[in-house]
JSON list of C-alpha atoms in Angstrom, two decimals:
[
{"chain": "P", "resi": 2, "resn": "MET", "atom": "CA", "xyz": [-8.96, -6.39, 10.52]},
{"chain": "P", "resi": 3, "resn": "PRO", "atom": "CA", "xyz": [-9.19, -2.60, 10.96]},
{"chain": "P", "resi": 4, "resn": "ASP", "atom": "CA", "xyz": [-12.64, -1.01, 10.70]},
{"chain": "P", "resi": 5, "resn": "ASN", "atom": "CA", "xyz": [-11.64, 0.96, 7.61]},
{"chain": "P", "resi": 6, "resn": "VAL", "atom": "CA", "xyz": [-10.84, -2.18, 5.57]},
{"chain": "P", "resi": 7, "resn": "LEU", "atom": "CA", "xyz": [-13.61, -3.98, 3.74]},
{"chain": "P", "resi": 8, "resn": "THR", "atom": "CA", "xyz": [-12.94, -7.38, 2.15]},
{"chain": "P", "resi": 9, "resn": "ASN", "atom": "CA", "xyz": [-14.71, -8.91, -0.81]},
{"chain": "P", "resi": 10, "resn": "GLU", "atom": "CA", "xyz": [-15.16, -12.53, 0.29]},
{"chain": "P", "resi": 11, "resn": "GLN", "atom": "CA", "xyz": [-15.11, -13.87, -3.29]},
{"chain": "P", "resi": 12, "resn": "ASN", "atom": "CA", "xyz": [-11.61, -12.78, -4.20]},
{"chain": "P", "resi": 13, "resn": "GLY", "atom": "CA", "xyz": [-10.07, -11.67, -0.90]},
{"chain": "P", "resi": 14, "resn": "VAL", "atom": "CA", "xyz": [-9.39, -8.15, -2.17]},
{"chain": "P", "resi": 15, "resn": "SER", "atom": "CA", "xyz": [-9.47, -5.49, 0.54]},
{"chain": "P", "resi": 16, "resn": "GLN", "atom": "CA", "xyz": [-10.74, -1.97, -0.09]},
{"chain": "P", "resi": 17, "resn": "TYR", "atom": "CA", "xyz": [-9.16, 0.82, 1.93]},
{"chain": "P", "resi": 18, "resn": "THR", "atom": "CA", "xyz": [-11.38, 3.62, 3.19]},
{"chain": "P", "resi": 19, "resn": "PRO", "atom": "CA", "xyz": [-9.36, 6.55, 4.56]},
{"chain": "P", "resi": 20, "resn": "ASP", "atom": "CA", "xyz": [-10.12, 7.84, 8.06]},
{"chain": "P", "resi": 21, "resn": "SER", "atom": "CA", "xyz": [-9.43, 11.44, 7.06]},
{"chain": "P", "resi": 22, "resn": "SER", "atom": "CA", "xyz": [-7.90, 13.35, 4.19]},
{"chain": "P", "resi": 23, "resn": "GLU", "atom": "CA", "xyz": [-6.44, 16.25, 6.10]},
{"chain": "P", "resi": 24, "resn": "GLN", "atom": "CA", "xyz": [-2.84, 17.26, 5.52]},
{"chain": "P", "resi": 25, "resn": "SER", "atom": "CA", "xyz": [-0.61, 17.30, 8.58]},
{"chain": "P", "resi": 26, "resn": "GLY", "atom": "CA", "xyz": [2.17, 19.60, 7.34]},
{"chain": "P", "resi": 27, "resn": "GLU", "atom": "CA", "xyz": [4.33, 16.55, 6.72]},
{"chain": "P", "resi": 28, "resn": "TYR", "atom": "CA", "xyz": [5.28, 14.60, 3.61]},
{"chain": "P", "resi": 29, "resn": "HIS", "atom": "CA", "xyz": [6.12, 10.90, 3.78]},
{"chain": "P", "resi": 30, "resn": "VAL", "atom": "CA", "xyz": [7.31, 8.50, 1.11]},
{"chain": "P", "resi": 31, "resn": "ALA", "atom": "CA", "xyz": [7.87, 4.82, 1.82]},
{"chain": "P", "resi": 32, "resn": "SER", "atom": "CA", "xyz": [8.93, 1.96, -0.42]},
{"chain": "P", "resi": 33, "resn": "PHE", "atom": "CA", "xyz": [7.96, -1.68, -0.15]},
{"chain": "P", "resi": 34, "resn": "VAL", "atom": "CA", "xyz": [8.59, -5.06, -1.74]},
{"chain": "P", "resi": 35, "resn": "ALA", "atom": "CA", "xyz": [5.66, -7.43, -1.98]},
{"chain": "P", "resi": 36, "resn": "HIS", "atom": "CA", "xyz": [5.78, -11.08, -3.02]},
{"chain": "P", "resi": 37, "resn": "ALA", "atom": "CA", "xyz": [2.51, -12.15, -4.59]},
{"chain": "P", "resi": 38, "resn": "VAL", "atom": "CA", "xyz": [1.06, -15.53, -5.52]},
{"chain": "P", "resi": 39, "resn": "ILE", "atom": "CA", "xyz": [1.67, -15.82, -9.28]},
{"chain": "P", "resi": 40, "resn": "THR", "atom": "CA", "xyz": [-1.97, -16.66, -10.01]},
{"chain": "P", "resi": 41, "resn": "GLN", "atom": "CA", "xyz": [-3.09, -13.52, -8.13]},
{"chain": "P", "resi": 42, "resn": "LEU", "atom": "CA", "xyz": [-0.34, -11.15, -9.29]},
{"chain": "P", "resi": 43, "resn": "ALA", "atom": "CA", "xyz": [-2.70, -9.00, -11.38]},
{"chain": "P", "resi": 44, "resn": "GLU", "atom": "CA", "xyz": [-5.17, -8.68, -8.49]},
{"chain": "P", "resi": 45, "resn": "VAL", "atom": "CA", "xyz": [-2.44, -7.63, -6.05]},
{"chain": "P", "resi": 46, "resn": "GLN", "atom": "CA", "xyz": [-1.12, -5.07, -8.56]},
{"chain": "P", "resi": 47, "resn": "GLU", "atom": "CA", "xyz": [-4.63, -3.67, -8.99]},
{"chain": "P", "resi": 48, "resn": "GLN", "atom": "CA", "xyz": [-5.06, -3.40, -5.22]},
{"chain": "P", "resi": 49, "resn": "ILE", "atom": "CA", "xyz": [-1.80, -1.45, -4.96]},
{"chain": "P", "resi": 50, "resn": "LYS", "atom": "CA", "xyz": [-2.82, 0.85, -7.83]},
{"chain": "P", "resi": 51, "resn": "GLN", "atom": "CA", "xyz": [-6.10, 1.62, -6.04]},
{"chain": "P", "resi": 52, "resn": "LEU", "atom": "CA", "xyz": [-4.27, 3.00, -3.00]},
{"chain": "P", "resi": 53, "resn": "LYS", "atom": "CA", "xyz": [-4.11, 6.79, -3.20]},
{"chain": "P", "resi": 54, "resn": "GLY", "atom": "CA", "xyz": [-0.48, 7.88, -3.50]},
{"chain": "P", "resi": 55, "resn": "ALA", "atom": "CA", "xyz": [0.80, 4.43, -4.51]},
{"chain": "P", "resi": 56, "resn": "GLU", "atom": "CA", "xyz": [2.97, 3.80, -7.56]},
{"chain": "P", "resi": 57, "resn": "ILE", "atom": "CA", "xyz": [4.34, 0.48, -8.82]},
{"chain": "P", "resi": 58, "resn": "HIS", "atom": "CA", "xyz": [7.94, 0.73, -10.07]},
{"chain": "P", "resi": 59, "resn": "ALA", "atom": "CA", "xyz": [8.80, -2.88, -10.96]},
{"chain": "P", "resi": 60, "resn": "VAL", "atom": "CA", "xyz": [7.17, -6.30, -11.24]},
{"chain": "P", "resi": 61, "resn": "SER", "atom": "CA", "xyz": [9.02, -9.58, -11.76]},
{"chain": "P", "resi": 62, "resn": "PRO", "atom": "CA", "xyz": [7.64, -12.71, -13.44]},
{"chain": "P", "resi": 63, "resn": "GLU", "atom": "CA", "xyz": [8.17, -14.49, -10.10]},
{"chain": "P", "resi": 64, "resn": "GLY", "atom": "CA", "xyz": [5.62, -12.21, -8.41]},
{"chain": "P", "resi": 65, "resn": "LYS", "atom": "CA", "xyz": [7.79, -9.60, -6.72]},
{"chain": "P", "resi": 66, "resn": "ILE", "atom": "CA", "xyz": [6.43, -6.05, -6.78]},
{"chain": "P", "resi": 67, "resn": "VAL", "atom": "CA", "xyz": [8.40, -2.91, -5.87]},
{"chain": "P", "resi": 68, "resn": "PHE", "atom": "CA", "xyz": [6.22, 0.09, -5.07]},
{"chain": "P", "resi": 69, "resn": "THR", "atom": "CA", "xyz": [6.08, 3.36, -3.16]},
{"chain": "P", "resi": 70, "resn": "ILE", "atom": "CA", "xyz": [3.37, 5.13, -1.21]},
{"chain": "P", "resi": 71, "resn": "GLU", "atom": "CA", "xyz": [3.32, 8.89, -0.64]},
{"chain": "P", "resi": 72, "resn": "ASP", "atom": "CA", "xyz": [1.14, 10.46, 2.06]},
{"chain": "P", "resi": 73, "resn": "TYR", "atom": "CA", "xyz": [0.89, 13.42, 4.40]},
{"chain": "P", "resi": 74, "resn": "SER", "atom": "CA", "xyz": [1.31, 11.29, 7.52]},
{"chain": "P", "resi": 75, "resn": "GLN", "atom": "CA", "xyz": [3.00, 8.12, 8.70]},
{"chain": "P", "resi": 76, "resn": "LYS", "atom": "CA", "xyz": [-0.41, 6.95, 9.89]},
{"chain": "P", "resi": 77, "resn": "GLY", "atom": "CA", "xyz": [-1.78, 7.35, 6.36]},
{"chain": "P", "resi": 78, "resn": "ILE", "atom": "CA", "xyz": [0.93, 5.09, 4.97]},
{"chain": "P", "resi": 79, "resn": "GLY", "atom": "CA", "xyz": [0.33, 2.59, 7.76]},
{"chain": "P", "resi": 80, "resn": "GLU", "atom": "CA", "xyz": [-3.40, 2.49, 7.09]},
{"chain": "P", "resi": 81, "resn": "LYS", "atom": "CA", "xyz": [-2.81, 1.81, 3.40]},
{"chain": "P", "resi": 82, "resn": "ILE", "atom": "CA", "xyz": [-0.38, -1.01, 4.17]},
{"chain": "P", "resi": 83, "resn": "ASP", "atom": "CA", "xyz": [-2.84, -2.43, 6.71]},
{"chain": "P", "resi": 84, "resn": "ALA", "atom": "CA", "xyz": [-5.46, -2.55, 3.95]},
{"chain": "P", "resi": 85, "resn": "LEU", "atom": "CA", "xyz": [-3.06, -4.26, 1.54]},
{"chain": "P", "resi": 86, "resn": "LYS", "atom": "CA", "xyz": [-1.60, -6.82, 3.93]},
{"chain": "P", "resi": 87, "resn": "TYR", "atom": "CA", "xyz": [-4.94, -8.64, 4.20]},
{"chain": "P", "resi": 88, "resn": "HIS", "atom": "CA", "xyz": [-4.95, -9.55, 0.50]},
{"chain": "P", "resi": 89, "resn": "THR", "atom": "CA", "xyz": [-5.02, -13.34, 0.20]},
{"chain": "P", "resi": 90, "resn": "GLY", "atom": "CA", "xyz": [-2.66, -13.16, -2.78]},
{"chain": "P", "resi": 91, "resn": "LEU", "atom": "CA", "xyz": [0.32, -11.91, -0.76]},
{"chain": "P", "resi": 92, "resn": "TYR", "atom": "CA", "xyz": [3.07, -14.17, 0.54]},
{"chain": "P", "resi": 93, "resn": "ASN", "atom": "CA", "xyz": [5.05, -11.30, 2.05]},
{"chain": "P", "resi": 94, "resn": "LEU", "atom": "CA", "xyz": [5.06, -7.51, 2.33]},
{"chain": "P", "resi": 95, "resn": "ALA", "atom": "CA", "xyz": [8.25, -5.82, 3.53]},
{"chain": "P", "resi": 96, "resn": "PRO", "atom": "CA", "xyz": [9.12, -2.15, 4.06]},
{"chain": "P", "resi": 97, "resn": "VAL", "atom": "CA", "xyz": [12.36, -1.02, 2.45]},
{"chain": "P", "resi": 98, "resn": "TYR", "atom": "CA", "xyz": [12.66, 2.73, 3.04]},
{"chain": "P", "resi": 99, "resn": "HIS", "atom": "CA", "xyz": [10.74, 5.58, 4.67]},
{"chain": "P", "resi": 100, "resn": "GLN", "atom": "CA", "xyz": [11.54, 9.28, 4.36]},
{"chain": "P", "resi": 101, "resn": "PHE", "atom": "CA", "xyz": [9.81, 12.11, 6.21]},
{"chain": "P", "resi": 102, "resn": "LEU", "atom": "CA", "xyz": [10.02, 15.79, 5.36]},
{"chain": "P", "resi": 103, "resn": "PRO", "atom": "CA", "xyz": [8.37, 18.65, 7.21]},
{"chain": "P", "resi": 104, "resn": "GLU", "atom": "CA", "xyz": [6.27, 20.85, 4.92]},
{"chain": "P", "resi": 105, "resn": "THR", "atom": "CA", "xyz": [8.75, 23.72, 5.29]},
{"chain": "P", "resi": 106, "resn": "THR", "atom": "CA", "xyz": [11.41, 21.77, 3.33]},
{"chain": "P", "resi": 107, "resn": "ILE", "atom": "CA", "xyz": [9.14, 20.75, 0.47]}
]
């Protein structure tokens, strides 16, 4: 597990601690689909909501969650997904789309 991810042993929830908050002159948005264990769906949703720049767009009764993450670097998005992927309530976490824009086009 990366050094910037702390896990609560009782419930398996990981807490992401960012390495840095500096802007890189880039803007990234990426979308994902997660499949959560039904009994831990609320915990997985809460973990996603705690990630800076994350927004949940849809949740199904079967445990599928569609969400996006916005960040100023690809590394920032990767670090957030690394923190989330260790949640014991996830069956699967799949990227769907990633868009990058240089700051000059924003």
